[in-house]
Amino acid sequence: MIKACIFDLDGVIVDTAKYHYIAWRKLANDLGFDFTEQDNEKLKGISRMDSLDLILSWGKVEKSTAEKEALATKKNEEYRSYILKMDESEILPGVLPLLEDLKNKGIRLAIGSASKNAPVIIQQLGLSHFFSTIIDGTKVEKSKPDPEVFLKAAVELDVSPSTAIVFEDAEAGVEAALRGGFHTVGIGDPSVLKAAHFIIPGFAQHNFPAILQGLGITA
Ligand code: BG6
Ligand code: MG
């Protein structure tokens, strides 16, 4: 019996990776190096500071802690200039009908995201009313693949992980969900997300009954 669904945000509900890429690339270019969209894939699901450390290592640039704080703040200001222009047209295909179906069925919904911008993105997309709680990067001490973000969401929703599904597009997020004991659906590339219990390309072709079937759960 499934009582709750916990959604990662970036790459599951909306494609923000393109905006992260523009903002991180600007920072790298200002520091005198570049990185590709393929490199950008490695930043999915990981925190802002871990992303910065990785990017600086690609450019072989060393910075003090204070300088890194300033760079991360600057990148976030640039990133926010894009996300503050987003609206419901950027919700990924199939997400809205799925959320409506889950809500009608009385299934409790949460966001479990590494992003400190998660609440403002959900608001921009007009989805706030669907989610009982948003556990974002400001509410956890340990990043994915630690299960903390999803376990906190389950506590807030008052459900046990064995009665909840996590939807994730990042390898670290899939690992976090599995470690937390959740039914785990990977959204995206099967070669990256192979540890998940069920993998789909997105929600356009897969409604809730199809997802339950894929997980081997009888409603
Ligand atoms: C995750 C993204 O959801 O959030 C990562 O996949 C990003 O790429 C992380 O680094 C942190 O985001 P923010 O909005 O707090 O900088
Ligand atoms: Mg993601």
Short mmCIF file of C-alpha atoms in Angstrom, two decimals, residues 27-218:
data_model
loop_
_atom_site.label_atom_id
_atom_site.label_comp_id
_atom_site.label_asym_id
_atom_site.label_seq_id
_atom_site.Cartn_x
_atom_site.Cartn_y
_atom_site.Cartn_z
CA LEU A 27 31.69 31.63 -13.38
CA ALA A 28 34.22 29.24 -14.96
CA ASN A 29 34.68 31.53 -17.98
CA ASP A 30 35.27 34.51 -15.66
CA LEU A 31 38.01 32.43 -14.01
CA GLY A 32 39.55 31.66 -17.42
CA PHE A 33 38.40 28.12 -18.24
CA ASP A 34 35.42 26.29 -19.71
CA PHE A 35 33.55 22.99 -19.26
CA THR A 36 31.11 21.04 -21.38
CA GLU A 37 27.45 20.17 -21.01
CA GLN A 38 28.61 16.57 -20.55
CA ASP A 39 30.74 17.68 -17.56
CA ASN A 40 27.63 19.46 -16.26
CA GLU A 41 25.90 16.05 -15.97
CA LYS A 42 28.27 15.27 -13.08
CA LEU A 43 26.79 18.16 -11.09
CA LYS A 44 23.28 16.69 -11.02
CA GLY A 45 22.04 15.99 -7.50
CA ILE A 46 25.10 17.34 -5.72
CA SER A 47 25.12 20.41 -3.46
CA ARG A 48 26.12 23.93 -4.51
CA MET A 49 29.47 23.88 -2.68
CA ASP A 50 30.34 20.35 -3.87
CA SER A 51 29.52 21.48 -7.43
CA LEU A 52 31.83 24.49 -7.03
CA ASP A 53 34.67 22.33 -5.68
CA LEU A 54 34.32 19.98 -8.66
CA ILE A 55 34.27 22.83 -11.20
CA LEU A 56 37.31 24.53 -9.64
CA SER A 57 39.18 21.20 -9.77
CA TRP A 58 38.38 20.94 -13.52
CA GLY A 59 39.95 24.41 -14.03
CA LYS A 60 42.80 23.59 -11.62
CA VAL A 61 41.89 26.74 -9.70
CA GLU A 62 42.42 26.99 -5.95
CA LYS A 63 40.40 29.37 -3.79
CA SER A 64 40.09 30.08 -0.06
CA THR A 65 36.90 29.22 1.81
CA ALA A 66 35.86 32.89 1.86
CA GLU A 67 36.50 33.23 -1.88
CA LYS A 68 34.47 30.09 -2.54
CA GLU A 69 31.55 31.45 -0.51
CA ALA A 70 31.64 34.63 -2.61
CA LEU A 71 31.80 32.66 -5.89
CA ALA A 72 28.88 30.42 -4.87
CA THR A 73 26.81 33.47 -3.92
CA LYS A 74 27.57 35.14 -7.25
CA LYS A 75 26.64 31.99 -9.18
CA ASN A 76 23.40 31.71 -7.23
CA GLU A 77 22.44 35.30 -8.03
CA GLU A 78 22.94 34.56 -11.73
CA TYR A 79 21.00 31.27 -11.43
CA ARG A 80 18.11 33.00 -9.62
CA SER A 81 17.80 35.55 -12.43
CA TYR A 82 16.76 32.60 -14.63
CA ILE A 83 14.57 30.68 -12.20
CA LEU A 84 12.64 33.83 -11.26
CA LYS A 85 11.49 33.99 -14.89
CA MET A 86 10.17 30.40 -14.90
CA ASP A 87 6.48 29.59 -15.01
CA GLU A 88 4.19 26.53 -15.29
CA SER A 89 5.11 26.08 -18.97
CA GLU A 90 8.43 24.60 -17.75
CA ILE A 91 6.85 21.76 -15.77
CA LEU A 92 8.07 18.54 -17.41
CA PRO A 93 5.54 16.51 -19.48
CA GLY A 94 3.21 14.27 -17.50
CA VAL A 95 4.07 15.76 -14.10
CA LEU A 96 0.87 17.79 -13.62
CA PRO A 97 -1.59 14.95 -14.43
CA LEU A 98 0.43 12.62 -12.15
CA LEU A 99 0.35 15.08 -9.22
CA GLU A 100 -3.39 15.63 -9.73
CA ASP A 101 -4.04 11.88 -9.80
CA LEU A 102 -1.95 11.28 -6.66
CA LYS A 103 -3.65 14.14 -4.82
CA ASN A 104 -7.12 12.79 -5.78
CA LYS A 105 -6.11 9.37 -4.46
CA GLY A 106 -5.14 10.90 -1.09
CA ILE A 107 -1.44 10.10 -1.50
CA ARG A 108 0.76 12.49 0.50
CA LEU A 109 3.35 14.42 -1.49
CA ALA A 110 6.73 15.95 -0.66
CA ILE A 111 9.76 17.42 -2.35
CA GLY A 112 13.17 16.06 -1.35
CA SER A 113 15.82 18.22 -3.04
CA ALA A 114 19.44 19.27 -2.54
CA SER A 115 18.53 22.72 -3.84
CA LYS A 116 18.25 25.66 -1.47
CA ASN A 117 16.12 27.27 -4.19
CA ALA A 118 13.51 24.48 -4.16
CA PRO A 119 10.68 26.49 -2.47
CA VAL A 120 10.98 29.42 -4.89
CA ILE A 121 11.07 27.09 -7.92
CA ILE A 122 7.95 25.23 -6.74
CA GLN A 123 6.25 28.58 -6.23
CA GLN A 124 7.26 29.84 -9.70
CA LEU A 125 5.80 26.67 -11.22
CA GLY A 126 2.52 27.14 -9.32
CA LEU A 127 2.80 23.71 -7.65
CA SER A 128 2.96 24.72 -3.95
CA HIS A 129 -0.55 23.44 -3.15
CA PHE A 130 0.39 19.85 -4.07
CA PHE A 131 3.15 19.40 -1.52
CA SER A 132 2.67 18.97 2.24
CA THR A 133 6.36 19.63 2.82
CA ILE A 134 9.51 20.68 0.99
CA ILE A 135 12.75 19.29 2.40
CA ASP A 136 15.44 21.33 0.67
CA GLY A 137 19.17 21.95 0.95
CA THR A 138 18.67 24.28 3.93
CA LYS A 139 17.05 21.52 6.02
CA VAL A 140 19.64 18.74 5.84
CA GLU A 141 23.13 18.26 7.18
CA LYS A 142 24.18 15.45 4.87
CA SER A 143 23.87 15.55 1.07
CA LYS A 144 22.63 12.72 -1.14
CA PRO A 145 23.65 9.82 -1.31
CA ASP A 146 22.89 10.10 2.41
CA PRO A 147 19.18 9.29 2.83
CA GLU A 148 18.58 12.17 5.31
CA VAL A 149 16.57 14.36 2.89
CA PHE A 150 14.08 11.57 2.06
CA LEU A 151 13.88 10.24 5.63
CA LYS A 152 13.04 13.75 6.87
CA ALA A 153 10.33 14.02 4.22
CA ALA A 154 8.88 10.66 5.34
CA VAL A 155 8.83 11.82 8.98
CA GLU A 156 7.04 15.06 7.99
CA LEU A 157 4.52 13.07 5.95
CA ASP A 158 4.15 10.56 8.81
CA VAL A 159 4.79 7.50 6.63
CA SER A 160 7.35 4.72 6.74
CA PRO A 161 9.77 4.44 3.77
CA SER A 162 8.36 1.04 2.81
CA THR A 163 5.03 2.75 2.00
CA ALA A 164 6.57 5.57 -0.05
CA ILE A 165 7.98 6.01 -3.56
CA VAL A 166 10.95 8.29 -4.33
CA PHE A 167 11.40 9.71 -7.84
CA GLU A 168 15.00 10.64 -8.70
CA ASP A 169 17.05 11.54 -11.78
CA ALA A 170 20.54 11.52 -10.20
CA GLU A 171 22.69 8.51 -9.34
CA ALA A 172 23.41 9.91 -5.84
CA GLY A 173 19.68 10.44 -5.31
CA VAL A 174 18.79 6.89 -6.34
CA GLU A 175 21.38 5.60 -3.88
CA ALA A 176 19.96 7.85 -1.14
CA ALA A 177 16.44 6.54 -1.73
CA LEU A 178 17.58 2.91 -1.73
CA ARG A 179 19.60 3.42 1.46
CA GLY A 180 16.52 4.95 3.07
CA GLY A 181 14.45 1.87 2.25
CA PHE A 182 12.09 3.55 -0.26
CA HIS A 183 10.56 2.17 -3.44
CA THR A 184 12.84 3.91 -5.93
CA VAL A 185 11.97 5.09 -9.44
CA GLY A 186 14.80 6.43 -11.62
CA ILE A 187 13.90 9.14 -14.14
CA GLY A 188 16.32 9.14 -17.07
CA ASP A 189 19.22 7.09 -18.36
CA PRO A 190 19.05 3.38 -17.34
CA SER A 191 22.83 3.02 -17.61
CA VAL A 192 23.27 5.70 -14.90
CA LEU A 193 20.26 4.80 -12.73
CA LYS A 194 20.50 1.01 -12.97
CA ALA A 195 20.31 0.53 -9.17
CA ALA A 196 16.71 1.87 -9.09
CA HIS A 197 13.80 -0.58 -8.74
CA PHE A 198 12.16 0.79 -11.89
CA ILE A 199 13.44 3.26 -14.50
CA ILE A 200 11.38 5.43 -16.84
CA PRO A 201 12.39 8.22 -19.25
CA GLY A 202 9.84 10.62 -17.72
CA PHE A 203 6.16 10.81 -16.79
CA ALA A 204 4.77 11.46 -20.29
CA GLN A 205 4.21 7.75 -21.01
CA HIS A 206 3.91 6.45 -17.43
CA ASN A 207 0.96 7.19 -15.18
CA PHE A 208 0.63 6.04 -11.55
CA PRO A 209 -0.83 2.57 -12.31
CA ALA A 210 2.03 1.93 -14.78
CA ILE A 211 4.58 3.00 -12.17
CA LEU A 212 3.04 0.70 -9.53
CA GLN A 213 3.08 -2.13 -12.04
CA GLY A 214 6.73 -1.43 -12.88
CA LEU A 215 7.61 -1.55 -9.18
CA GLY A 216 5.72 -4.82 -8.80
CA ILE A 217 3.27 -3.26 -6.31
CA THR A 218 -0.38 -4.28 -6.43
#
